[in-house]
Coordinates of C-alpha atoms in Angstrom, one line a residue:
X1 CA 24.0 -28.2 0.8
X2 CA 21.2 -25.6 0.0
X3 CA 22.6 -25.2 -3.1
X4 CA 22.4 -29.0 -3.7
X5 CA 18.6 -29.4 -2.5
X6 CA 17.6 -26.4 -4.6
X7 CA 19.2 -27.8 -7.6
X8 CA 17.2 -31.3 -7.2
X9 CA 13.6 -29.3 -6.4
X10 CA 14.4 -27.6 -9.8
X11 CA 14.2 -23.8 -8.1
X12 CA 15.9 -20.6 -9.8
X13 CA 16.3 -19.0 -6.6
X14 CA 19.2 -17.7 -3.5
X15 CA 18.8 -20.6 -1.7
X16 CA 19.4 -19.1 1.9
X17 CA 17.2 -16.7 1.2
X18 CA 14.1 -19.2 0.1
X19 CA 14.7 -21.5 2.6
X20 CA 15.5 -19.5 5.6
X21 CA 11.8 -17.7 5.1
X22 CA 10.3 -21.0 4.0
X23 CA 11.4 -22.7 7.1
X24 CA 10.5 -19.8 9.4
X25 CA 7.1 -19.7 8.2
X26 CA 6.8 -23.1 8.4
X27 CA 7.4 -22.5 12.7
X28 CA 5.7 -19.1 13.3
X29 CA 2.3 -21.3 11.1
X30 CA 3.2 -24.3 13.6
X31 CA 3.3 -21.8 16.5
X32 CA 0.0 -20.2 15.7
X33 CA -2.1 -23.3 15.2
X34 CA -0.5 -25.2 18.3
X35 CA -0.2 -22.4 20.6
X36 CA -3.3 -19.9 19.9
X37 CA -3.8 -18.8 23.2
X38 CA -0.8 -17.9 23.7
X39 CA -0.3 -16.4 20.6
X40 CA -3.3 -14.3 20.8
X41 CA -1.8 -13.2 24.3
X42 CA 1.4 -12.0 23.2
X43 CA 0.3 -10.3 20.5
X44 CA -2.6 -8.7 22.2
X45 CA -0.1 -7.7 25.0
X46 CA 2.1 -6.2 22.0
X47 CA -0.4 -3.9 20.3
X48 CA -1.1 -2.5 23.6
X49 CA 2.4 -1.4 24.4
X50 CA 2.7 -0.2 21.1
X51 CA 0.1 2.0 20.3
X52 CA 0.0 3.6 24.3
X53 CA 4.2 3.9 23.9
X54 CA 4.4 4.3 20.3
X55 CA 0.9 5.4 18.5
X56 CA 2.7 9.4 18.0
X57 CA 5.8 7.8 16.1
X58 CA 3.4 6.2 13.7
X59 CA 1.4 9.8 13.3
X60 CA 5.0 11.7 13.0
X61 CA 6.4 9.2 10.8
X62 CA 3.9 8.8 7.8
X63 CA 3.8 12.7 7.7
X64 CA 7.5 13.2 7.3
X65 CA 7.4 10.9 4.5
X66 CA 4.6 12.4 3.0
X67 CA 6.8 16.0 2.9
X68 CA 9.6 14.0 2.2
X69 CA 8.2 13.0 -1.4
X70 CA 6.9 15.9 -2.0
X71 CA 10.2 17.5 -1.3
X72 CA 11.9 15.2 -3.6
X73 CA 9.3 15.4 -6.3
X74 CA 9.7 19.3 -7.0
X75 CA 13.8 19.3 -6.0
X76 CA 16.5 18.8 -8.7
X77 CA 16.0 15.0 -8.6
X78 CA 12.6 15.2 -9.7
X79 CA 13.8 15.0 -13.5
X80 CA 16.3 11.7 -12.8
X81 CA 14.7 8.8 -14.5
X82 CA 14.7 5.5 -13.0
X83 CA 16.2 3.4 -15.5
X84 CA 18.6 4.7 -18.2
X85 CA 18.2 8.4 -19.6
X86 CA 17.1 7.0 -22.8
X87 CA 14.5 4.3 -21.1
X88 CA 10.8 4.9 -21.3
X89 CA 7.5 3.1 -19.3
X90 CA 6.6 -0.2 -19.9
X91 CA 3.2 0.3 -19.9
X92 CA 0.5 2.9 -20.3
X93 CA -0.9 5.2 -17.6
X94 CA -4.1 3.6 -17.8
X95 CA -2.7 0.0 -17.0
X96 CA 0.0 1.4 -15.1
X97 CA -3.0 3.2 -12.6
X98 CA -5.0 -0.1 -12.7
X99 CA -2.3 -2.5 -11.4
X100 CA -1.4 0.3 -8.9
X101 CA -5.0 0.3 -7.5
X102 CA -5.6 -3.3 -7.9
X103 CA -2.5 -4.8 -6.4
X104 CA -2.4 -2.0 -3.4
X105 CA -5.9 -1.1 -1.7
X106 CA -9.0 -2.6 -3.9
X107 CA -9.8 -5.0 -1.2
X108 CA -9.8 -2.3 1.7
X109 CA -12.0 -0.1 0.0
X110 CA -14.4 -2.3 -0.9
X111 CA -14.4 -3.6 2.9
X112 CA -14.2 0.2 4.3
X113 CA -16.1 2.4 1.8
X114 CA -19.2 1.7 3.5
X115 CA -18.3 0.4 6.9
X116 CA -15.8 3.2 8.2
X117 CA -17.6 6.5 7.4
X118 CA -20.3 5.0 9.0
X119 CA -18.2 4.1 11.8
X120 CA -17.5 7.7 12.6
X121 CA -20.3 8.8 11.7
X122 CA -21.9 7.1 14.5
X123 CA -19.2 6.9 17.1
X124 CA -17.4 10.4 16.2
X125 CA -13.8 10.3 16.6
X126 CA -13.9 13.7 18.2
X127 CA -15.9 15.4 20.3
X128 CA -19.9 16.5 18.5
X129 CA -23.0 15.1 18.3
X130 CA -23.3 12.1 16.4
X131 CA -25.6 11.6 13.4
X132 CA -24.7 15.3 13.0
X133 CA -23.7 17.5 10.0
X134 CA -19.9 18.0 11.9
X135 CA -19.9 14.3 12.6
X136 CA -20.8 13.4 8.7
X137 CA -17.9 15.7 8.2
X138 CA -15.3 14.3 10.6
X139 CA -16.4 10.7 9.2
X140 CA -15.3 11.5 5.9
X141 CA -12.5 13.7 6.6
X142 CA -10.7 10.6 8.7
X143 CA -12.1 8.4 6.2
X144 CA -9.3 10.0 3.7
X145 CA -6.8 10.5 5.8
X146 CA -6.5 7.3 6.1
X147 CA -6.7 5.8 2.7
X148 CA -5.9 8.7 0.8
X149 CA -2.2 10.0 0.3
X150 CA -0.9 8.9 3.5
X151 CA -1.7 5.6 2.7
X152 CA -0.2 5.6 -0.9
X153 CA 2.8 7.4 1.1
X154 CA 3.7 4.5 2.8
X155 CA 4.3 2.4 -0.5
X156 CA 5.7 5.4 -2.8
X157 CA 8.5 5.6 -0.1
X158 CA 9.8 2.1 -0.5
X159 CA 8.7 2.0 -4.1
X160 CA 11.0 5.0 -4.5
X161 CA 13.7 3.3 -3.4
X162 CA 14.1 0.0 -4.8
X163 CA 13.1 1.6 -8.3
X164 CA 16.1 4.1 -7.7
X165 CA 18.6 1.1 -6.4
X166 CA 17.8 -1.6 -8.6
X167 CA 18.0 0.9 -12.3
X168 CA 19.9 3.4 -11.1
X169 CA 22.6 1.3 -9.5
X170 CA 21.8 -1.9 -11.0
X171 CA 21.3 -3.9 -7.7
X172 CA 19.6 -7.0 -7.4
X173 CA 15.3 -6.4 -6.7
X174 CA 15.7 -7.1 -2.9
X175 CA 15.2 -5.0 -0.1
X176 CA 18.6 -5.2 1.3
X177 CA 19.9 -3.3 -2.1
X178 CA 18.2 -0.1 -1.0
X179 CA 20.6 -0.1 2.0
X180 CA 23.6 -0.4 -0.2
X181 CA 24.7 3.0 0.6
X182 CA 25.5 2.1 4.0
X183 CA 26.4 -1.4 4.1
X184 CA 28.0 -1.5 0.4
X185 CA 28.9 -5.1 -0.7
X186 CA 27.8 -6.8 2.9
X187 CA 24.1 -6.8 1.2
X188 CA 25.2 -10.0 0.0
X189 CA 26.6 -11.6 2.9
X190 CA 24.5 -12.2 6.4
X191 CA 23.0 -8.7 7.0
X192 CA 21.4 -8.4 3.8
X193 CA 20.0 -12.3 3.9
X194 CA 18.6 -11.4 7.4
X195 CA 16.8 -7.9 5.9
X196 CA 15.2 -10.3 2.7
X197 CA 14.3 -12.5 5.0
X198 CA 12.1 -10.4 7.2
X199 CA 10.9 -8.5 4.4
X200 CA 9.7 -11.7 2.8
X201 CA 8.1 -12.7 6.5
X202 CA 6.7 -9.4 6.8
X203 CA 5.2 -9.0 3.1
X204 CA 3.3 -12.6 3.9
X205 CA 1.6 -11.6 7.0
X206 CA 0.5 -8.2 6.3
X207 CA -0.6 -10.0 2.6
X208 CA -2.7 -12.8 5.0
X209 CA -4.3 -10.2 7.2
X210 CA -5.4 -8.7 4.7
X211 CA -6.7 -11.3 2.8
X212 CA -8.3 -12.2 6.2
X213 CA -10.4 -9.1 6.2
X214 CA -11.3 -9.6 2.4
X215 CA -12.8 -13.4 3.4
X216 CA -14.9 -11.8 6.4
X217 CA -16.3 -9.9 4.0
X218 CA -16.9 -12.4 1.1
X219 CA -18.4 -14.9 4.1
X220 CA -20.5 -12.0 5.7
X221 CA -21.6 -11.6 2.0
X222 CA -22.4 -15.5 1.8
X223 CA -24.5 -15.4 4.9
X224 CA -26.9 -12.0 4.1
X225 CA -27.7 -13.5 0.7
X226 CA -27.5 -17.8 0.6
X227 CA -27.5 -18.6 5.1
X228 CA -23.9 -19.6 4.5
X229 CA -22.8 -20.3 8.4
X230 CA -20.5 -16.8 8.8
X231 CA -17.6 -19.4 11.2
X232 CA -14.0 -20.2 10.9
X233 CA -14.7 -24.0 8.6
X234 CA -16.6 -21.5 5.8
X235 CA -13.5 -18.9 5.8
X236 CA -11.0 -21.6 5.2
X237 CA -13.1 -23.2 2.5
X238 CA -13.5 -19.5 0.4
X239 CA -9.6 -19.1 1.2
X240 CA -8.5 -22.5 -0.3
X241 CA -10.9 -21.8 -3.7
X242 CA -9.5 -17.9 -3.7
X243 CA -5.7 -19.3 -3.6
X244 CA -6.3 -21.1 -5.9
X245 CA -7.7 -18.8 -8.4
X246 CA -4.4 -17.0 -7.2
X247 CA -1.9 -19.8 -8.2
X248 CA -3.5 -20.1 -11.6
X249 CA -2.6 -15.8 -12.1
X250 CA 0.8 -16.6 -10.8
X251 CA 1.4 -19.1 -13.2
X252 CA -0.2 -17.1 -15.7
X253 CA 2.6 -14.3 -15.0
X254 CA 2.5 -10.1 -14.3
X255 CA 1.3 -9.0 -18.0
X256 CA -1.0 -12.3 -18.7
X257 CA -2.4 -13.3 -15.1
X258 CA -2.0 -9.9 -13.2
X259 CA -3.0 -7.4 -16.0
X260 CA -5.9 -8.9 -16.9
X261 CA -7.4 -9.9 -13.3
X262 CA -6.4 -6.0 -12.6
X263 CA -8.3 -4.3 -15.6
X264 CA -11.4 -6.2 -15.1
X265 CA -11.3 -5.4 -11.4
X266 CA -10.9 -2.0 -11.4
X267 CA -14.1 -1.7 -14.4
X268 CA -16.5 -3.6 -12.2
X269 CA -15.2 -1.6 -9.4
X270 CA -16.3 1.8 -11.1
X271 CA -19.3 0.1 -13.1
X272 CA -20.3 -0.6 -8.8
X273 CA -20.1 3.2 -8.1
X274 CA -21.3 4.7 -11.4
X275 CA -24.4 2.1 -10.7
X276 CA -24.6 4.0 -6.9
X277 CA -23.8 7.1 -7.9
X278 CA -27.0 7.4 -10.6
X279 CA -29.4 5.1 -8.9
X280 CA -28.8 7.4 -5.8
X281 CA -29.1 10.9 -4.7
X282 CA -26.7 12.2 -8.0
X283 CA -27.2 15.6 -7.5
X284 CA -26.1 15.5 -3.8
X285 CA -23.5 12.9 -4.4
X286 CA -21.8 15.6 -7.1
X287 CA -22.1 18.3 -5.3
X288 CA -20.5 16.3 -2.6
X289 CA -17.6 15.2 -4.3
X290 CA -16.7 18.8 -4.7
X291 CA -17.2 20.0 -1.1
X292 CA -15.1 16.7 0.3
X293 CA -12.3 17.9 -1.8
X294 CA -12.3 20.8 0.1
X295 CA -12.9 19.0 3.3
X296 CA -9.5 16.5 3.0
X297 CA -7.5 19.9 2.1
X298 CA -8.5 21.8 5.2
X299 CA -8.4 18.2 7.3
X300 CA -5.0 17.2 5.8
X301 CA -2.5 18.8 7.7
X302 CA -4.5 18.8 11.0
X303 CA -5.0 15.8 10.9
X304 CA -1.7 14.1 9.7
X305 CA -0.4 15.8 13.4
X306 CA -3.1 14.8 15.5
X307 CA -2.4 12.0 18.5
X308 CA -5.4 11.9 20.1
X309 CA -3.1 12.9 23.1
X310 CA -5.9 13.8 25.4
X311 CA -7.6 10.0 25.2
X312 CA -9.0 9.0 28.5
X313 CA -7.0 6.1 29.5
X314 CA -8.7 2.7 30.5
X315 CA -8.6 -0.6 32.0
X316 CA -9.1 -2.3 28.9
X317 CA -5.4 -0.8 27.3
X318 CA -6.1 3.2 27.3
X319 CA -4.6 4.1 23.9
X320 CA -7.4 6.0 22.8
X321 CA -9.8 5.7 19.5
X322 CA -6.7 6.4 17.2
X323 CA -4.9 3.2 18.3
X324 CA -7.5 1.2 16.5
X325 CA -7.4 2.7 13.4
X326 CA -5.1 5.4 12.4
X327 CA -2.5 3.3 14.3
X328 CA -3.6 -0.2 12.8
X329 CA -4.1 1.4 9.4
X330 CA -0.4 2.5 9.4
X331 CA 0.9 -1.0 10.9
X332 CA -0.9 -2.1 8.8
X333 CA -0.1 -0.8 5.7
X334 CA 3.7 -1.0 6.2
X335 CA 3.2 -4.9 6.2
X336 CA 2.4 -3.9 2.4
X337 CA 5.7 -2.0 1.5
X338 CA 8.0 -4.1 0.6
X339 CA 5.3 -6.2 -1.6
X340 CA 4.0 -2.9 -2.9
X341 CA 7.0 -0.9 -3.3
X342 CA 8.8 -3.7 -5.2
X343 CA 6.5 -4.3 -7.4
X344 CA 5.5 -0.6 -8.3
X345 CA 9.1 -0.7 -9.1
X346 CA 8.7 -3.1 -11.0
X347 CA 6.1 -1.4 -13.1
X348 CA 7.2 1.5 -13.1
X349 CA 10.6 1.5 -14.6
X350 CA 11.4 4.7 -17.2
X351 CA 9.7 7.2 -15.4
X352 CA 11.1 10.1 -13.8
X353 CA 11.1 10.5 -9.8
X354 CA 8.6 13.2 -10.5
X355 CA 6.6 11.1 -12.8
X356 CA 6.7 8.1 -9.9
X357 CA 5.9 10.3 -7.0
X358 CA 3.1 12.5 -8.3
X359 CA 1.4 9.4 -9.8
X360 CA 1.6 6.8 -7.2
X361 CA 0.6 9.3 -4.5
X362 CA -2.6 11.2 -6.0
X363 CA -4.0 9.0 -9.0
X364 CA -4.7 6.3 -6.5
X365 CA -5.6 9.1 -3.9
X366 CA -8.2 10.9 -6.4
X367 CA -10.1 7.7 -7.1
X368 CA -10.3 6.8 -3.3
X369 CA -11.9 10.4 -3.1
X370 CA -14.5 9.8 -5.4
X371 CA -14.9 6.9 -3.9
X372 CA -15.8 7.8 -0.3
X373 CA -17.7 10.9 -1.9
X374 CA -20.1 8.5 -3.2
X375 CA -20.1 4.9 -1.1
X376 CA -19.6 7.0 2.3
X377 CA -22.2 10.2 1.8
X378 CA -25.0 7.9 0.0
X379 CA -24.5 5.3 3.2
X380 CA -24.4 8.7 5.8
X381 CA -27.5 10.2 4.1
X382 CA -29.5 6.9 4.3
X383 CA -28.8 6.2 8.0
X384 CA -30.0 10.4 8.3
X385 CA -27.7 12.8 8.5
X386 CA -29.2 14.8 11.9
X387 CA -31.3 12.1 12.8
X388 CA -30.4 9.2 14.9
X389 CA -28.9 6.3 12.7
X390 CA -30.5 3.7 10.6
X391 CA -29.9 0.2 9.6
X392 CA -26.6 0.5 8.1
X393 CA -25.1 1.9 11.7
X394 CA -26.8 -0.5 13.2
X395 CA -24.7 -3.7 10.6
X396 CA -21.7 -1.8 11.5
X397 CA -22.2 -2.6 15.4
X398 CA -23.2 -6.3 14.5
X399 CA -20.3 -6.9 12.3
X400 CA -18.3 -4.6 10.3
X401 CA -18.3 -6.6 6.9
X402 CA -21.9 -6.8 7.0
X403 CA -21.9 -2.8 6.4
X404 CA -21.9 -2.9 2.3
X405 CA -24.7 -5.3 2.2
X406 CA -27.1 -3.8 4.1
X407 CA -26.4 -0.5 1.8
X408 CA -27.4 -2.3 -0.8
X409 CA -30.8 -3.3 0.2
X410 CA -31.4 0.6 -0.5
X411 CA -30.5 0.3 -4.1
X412 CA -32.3 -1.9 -7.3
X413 CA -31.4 -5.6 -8.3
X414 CA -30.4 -5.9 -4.6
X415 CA -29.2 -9.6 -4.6
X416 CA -27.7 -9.0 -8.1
X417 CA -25.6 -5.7 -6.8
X418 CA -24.4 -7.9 -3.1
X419 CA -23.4 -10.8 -5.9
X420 CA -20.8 -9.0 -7.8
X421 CA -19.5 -7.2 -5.0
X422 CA -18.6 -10.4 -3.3
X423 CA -16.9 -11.7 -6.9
X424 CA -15.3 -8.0 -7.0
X425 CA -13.8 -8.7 -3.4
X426 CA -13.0 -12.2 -4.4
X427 CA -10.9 -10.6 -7.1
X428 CA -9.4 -8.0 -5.4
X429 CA -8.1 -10.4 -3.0
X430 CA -6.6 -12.9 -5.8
X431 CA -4.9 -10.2 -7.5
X432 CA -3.6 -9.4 -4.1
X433 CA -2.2 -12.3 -3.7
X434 CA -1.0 -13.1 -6.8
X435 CA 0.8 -9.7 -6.5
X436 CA 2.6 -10.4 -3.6
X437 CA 3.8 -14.0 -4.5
X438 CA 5.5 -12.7 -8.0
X439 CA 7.0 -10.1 -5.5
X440 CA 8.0 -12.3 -2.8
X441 CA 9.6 -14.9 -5.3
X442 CA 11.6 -11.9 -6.6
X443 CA 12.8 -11.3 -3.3
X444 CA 14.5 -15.0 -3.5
X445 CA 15.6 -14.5 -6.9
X446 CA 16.5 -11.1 -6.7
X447 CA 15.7 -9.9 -10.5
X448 CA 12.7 -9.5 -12.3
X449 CA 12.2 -12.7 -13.9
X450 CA 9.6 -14.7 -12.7
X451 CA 11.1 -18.4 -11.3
X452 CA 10.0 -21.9 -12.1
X453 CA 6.1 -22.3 -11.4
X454 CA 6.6 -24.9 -8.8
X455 CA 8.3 -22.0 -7.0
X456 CA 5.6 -19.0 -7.5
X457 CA 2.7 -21.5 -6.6
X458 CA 4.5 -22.7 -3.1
X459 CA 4.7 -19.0 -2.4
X460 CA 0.9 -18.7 -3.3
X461 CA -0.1 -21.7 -1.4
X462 CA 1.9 -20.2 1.9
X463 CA 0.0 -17.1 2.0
X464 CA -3.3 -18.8 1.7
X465 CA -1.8 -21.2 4.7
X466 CA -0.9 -18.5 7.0
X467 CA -3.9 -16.2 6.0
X468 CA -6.5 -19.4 7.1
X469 CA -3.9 -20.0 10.2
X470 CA -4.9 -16.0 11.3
X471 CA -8.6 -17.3 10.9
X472 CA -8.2 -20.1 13.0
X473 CA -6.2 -17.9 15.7
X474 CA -8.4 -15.0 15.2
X475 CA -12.1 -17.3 15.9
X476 CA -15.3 -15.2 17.2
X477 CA -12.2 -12.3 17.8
X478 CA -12.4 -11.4 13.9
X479 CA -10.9 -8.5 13.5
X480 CA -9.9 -7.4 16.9
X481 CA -7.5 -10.6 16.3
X482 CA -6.0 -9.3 13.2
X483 CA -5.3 -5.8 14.6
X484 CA -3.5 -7.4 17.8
X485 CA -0.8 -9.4 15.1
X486 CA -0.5 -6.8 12.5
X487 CA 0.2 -4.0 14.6
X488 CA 3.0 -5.8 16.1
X489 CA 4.5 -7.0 13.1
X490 CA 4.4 -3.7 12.0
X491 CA 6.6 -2.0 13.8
X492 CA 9.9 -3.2 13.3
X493 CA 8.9 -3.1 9.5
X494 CA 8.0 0.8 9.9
X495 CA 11.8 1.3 10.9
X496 CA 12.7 -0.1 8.1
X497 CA 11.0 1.7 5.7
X498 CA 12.5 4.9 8.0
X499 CA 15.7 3.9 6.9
X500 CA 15.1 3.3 3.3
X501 CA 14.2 7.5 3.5
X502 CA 18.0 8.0 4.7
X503 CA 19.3 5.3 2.3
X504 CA 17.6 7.5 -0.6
X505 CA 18.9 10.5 0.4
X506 CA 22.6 9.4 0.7
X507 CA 22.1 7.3 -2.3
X508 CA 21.5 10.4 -4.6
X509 CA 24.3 12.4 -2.8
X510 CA 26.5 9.7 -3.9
X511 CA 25.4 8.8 -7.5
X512 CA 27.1 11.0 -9.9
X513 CA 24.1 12.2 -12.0
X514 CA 24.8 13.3 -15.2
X515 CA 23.5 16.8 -16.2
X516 CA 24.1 19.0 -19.3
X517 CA 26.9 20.7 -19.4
X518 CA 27.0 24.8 -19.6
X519 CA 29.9 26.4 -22.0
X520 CA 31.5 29.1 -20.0
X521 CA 30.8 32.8 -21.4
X522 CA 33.3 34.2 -23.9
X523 CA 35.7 36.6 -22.7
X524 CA 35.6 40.1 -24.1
X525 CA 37.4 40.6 -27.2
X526 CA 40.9 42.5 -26.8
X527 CA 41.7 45.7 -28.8
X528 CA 43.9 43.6 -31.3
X529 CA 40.9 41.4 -31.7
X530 CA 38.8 43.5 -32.4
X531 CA 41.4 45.2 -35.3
X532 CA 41.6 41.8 -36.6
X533 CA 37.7 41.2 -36.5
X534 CA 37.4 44.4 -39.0
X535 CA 39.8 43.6 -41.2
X536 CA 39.5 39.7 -41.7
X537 CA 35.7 39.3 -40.4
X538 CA 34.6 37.6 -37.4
X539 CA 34.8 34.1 -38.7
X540 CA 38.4 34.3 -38.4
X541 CA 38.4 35.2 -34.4
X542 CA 35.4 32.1 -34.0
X543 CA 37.6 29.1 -35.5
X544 CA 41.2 30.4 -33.6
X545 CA 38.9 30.5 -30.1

């Protein structure tokens, strides 16, 4: 019957797969806009069990996949190439680095370069003074932790896999094919719908929150500069025009639509911090860049351990500063891996494991250094660094997307700077999007061939849908909202991508990888071989052997 219905919508798709997620969504959007108390009830009841029960498994697990990689990159396998031996990248490092950045974290930066340094600059996660030199410090040593490798961790991991499943093994581009190793030919029968089915419901929510945060930024934007009311009615109206922008990249496709949107993105985004960089304090800002590179290395590893075990616990849910952010940022961010890891696959097939790991986790990773270094240290030495807090702090307690605009007011052509970075957010968050419907309708389809347009808009359309029903269920909350339903989607999806790390390794254990082979040393020539090599030459001893 499925088969039939798809057939007369004109869909190139699995049709349990599309409609079992389609319908699904369809009840979890009618559940959110019906129910929201509720809803916001449950969920906020589930983040709090989470992060007090579960916060140190989050910690523990990004870090062992972090060593993991690394492990992997420098081992024997780090020389296998996904795709054939003779197959080579698509595209160039350049483009390849652009859609990377573009599709994965543009949008968070832009909405936490300012706002989080600043954060922890003036509420220190640990214990100093804030305002301080230690707290400027802290603020930008958390700052990286948490967008920096461990962040690009969390989709290498999955990115590793499908790439290694789908060319190695020739599976179908789903996320049940990375578990082939243990369920073998069952990912095509009810387990392995049931895995692309949550995959697909978990790639669309962690895709909506975020485009959530991206449209409290673009509204706070609106506000500061035009009175624009910052409320739930002006949210939904930038969504609808942003999805649609969105649906015309989808149609457009990954090399005409996505490319594009993603190399003009990522120049305004450096043209934005080359313009900070030299309007501001350069010298300090360079000399900076250097020091915080020896700030995340000596922060790195105590950091990626640290549980913030000693929290005081309180009535309001006692997890402790670390279960808002490190805890959200990982939830979070898993959401993102099976978007992000299938379609880094995706454009990353012909390069070596080695190639993939080292380039996914510290090309992306460099530029967010850079990027702190100059956004967060320009925004901390404004507000004073060992004073007591300016006007950017003081955004930052009003409302957290308001943070880059009132930076701004520090720098030349003020309105004409908070203009383009709203239209660089508004891009970020349709290439976003457009990124994760391609990816989600390969999920249905299960190869890399984009489907009919009438099926990639309907998957663009549904994000924009649920990403306006988080607004409405979110209201004056904001944020708070968004952390409470993320982090409790997030979970199961982290165990998930836990498994794909096992999958991996018993995948490569069972693939018979080709290497070269070694001819085995000549024996020593007898006496009577060596009479005969005197006589009649060596030549004659070389063809008989």
């Amino acid at each position: 019957m499925l088969d039939t219905l798809a057939q007369r919508l004109g869909l190139r798709t699995n049709p349990t797969i599309f409609f079992s997620a389609a319908i699904l969504m369809v009840v979890i959007l009618t559940v959110l806009l019906i129910f929201p108390d509720e809803t916001g009830e449950i969920f906020t009841a589930g983040r709090a069990w989470i992060v007090s029960n579960l916060g140190w498994f989050f910690i523990m697990g990004v870090s062992l996949w972090l060593a993991f990689l690394l492990f992997l990159a420098f081992s024997r396998f780090g020389n296998v190439r996904l795709g054939d031996e003779d197959s080579r990248p698509e595209y160039t490092n350049v483009s390849w680095f652009t859609m990377l950045f573009a599709g994965g974290i543009g949008t968070v930066l832009m909405f936490w370069g300012v706002a989080e340094p600043i954060s922890h600059f003036a509420e220190p996660p640990r214990n100093v003074e804030p305002y301080s030199v230690a707290a400027a410090q802290d603020a930008m040593s958390f700052s990286l932790y948490h967008l920096g490798l461990h962040t690009w961790t969390i989709f290498t991991l999955p990115g590793l896999a499908f790439a290694y499943f789908i060319y190695r093994y020739k599976l179908p581009i789903r996320v049940s094919s990375v578990f082939y190793p243990f369920l073998k030919e069952r990912i095509y029968g009810p387990i392995g719908r049931a895995i692309d089915v949550f995959a697909i419901l978990g790639t669309l929510f962690g895709v909506a929150v975020s485009i959530g945060l991206g449209t409290q930024q673009i509204n706070a934007g609106l506000n500061y500069l035009f009175d624009v009311p910052n409320a739930v009615l002006p949210k939904v109206i930038i969504i609808a025009i942003l999805t649609t922008v969105a649906v015309g990249s989808i149609v457009a496709g990954l090399d005409s639509g996505i490319k594009r949107l993603s190399n003009l993105n990522i120049g305004m985004a450096v043209g934005l911090m080359i313009f900070v960089l030299f309007t501001g304090s350069t010298v300090f800002l360079l000399r900076q860049m250097i020091e915080t590179i020896g700030l995340y290395a000596a922060n790195i590893v105590p950091l990626s351990f640290w549980n913030d075990a000693m929290a005081t616990y309180t009535d309001e849910g006692g997890w402790g500063w670390q279960g808002g952010w490190t805890v959200f940022y990982w939830a979070w961010t898993v959401t993102w891996s099976p978007f992000m890891g299938i379609f880094v696959a995706r454009i990353s097939k012909g390069r070596t494991i080695r190639e993939f790991v080292l380039g996914v986790l510290f090309a992306p990773s460099a530029f967010t250094l850079v990027w702190f270094a100059v956004f967060g240290w320009s925004a901390m030495e404004i507000d004073g660094i060992g004073g007591e807090g300016g006007e950017i702090s003081a955004a930052v307690v009003e409302s957290v997307p308001l943070a880059m605009f009132e930076f701004f007011e520090n720098y030349p052509a003020t309105v004409l700077i908070q203009g383009l970075a709203v239209v660089i957010v508004a891009i970020f968050f349709a290439t976003s999007s457009d990124s994760a419907s391609l990816v989600v309708d390969m999920l249905c389809t299960g190869d890399g061939e984009a489907g009919p347009v009438r099926q990639r808009v309907f998957w663009g359309v549904s994000e924009g849908l649920l990403a306006a029903s988080l607004i409405v269920l979110a209201g004056e909350a904001g944020l708070t909202a968004l952390q409470q339903v993320i982090t409790v989607i997030g979970l199961p999806v982290f165990l998930m991508v836990f498994a794909m790390a096992f999958a991996l390794i018993r995948g490569m254990q069972q693939e018979k990888i080709e290497r070269p082979a070694v001819a085995p040393p000549e024996p020593p020539l007898t006496d009577e071989e060596k009479a005969r090599a005197e006589q009649e030459g060596p030549a004659a001893l070389t063809d008989e052997r």
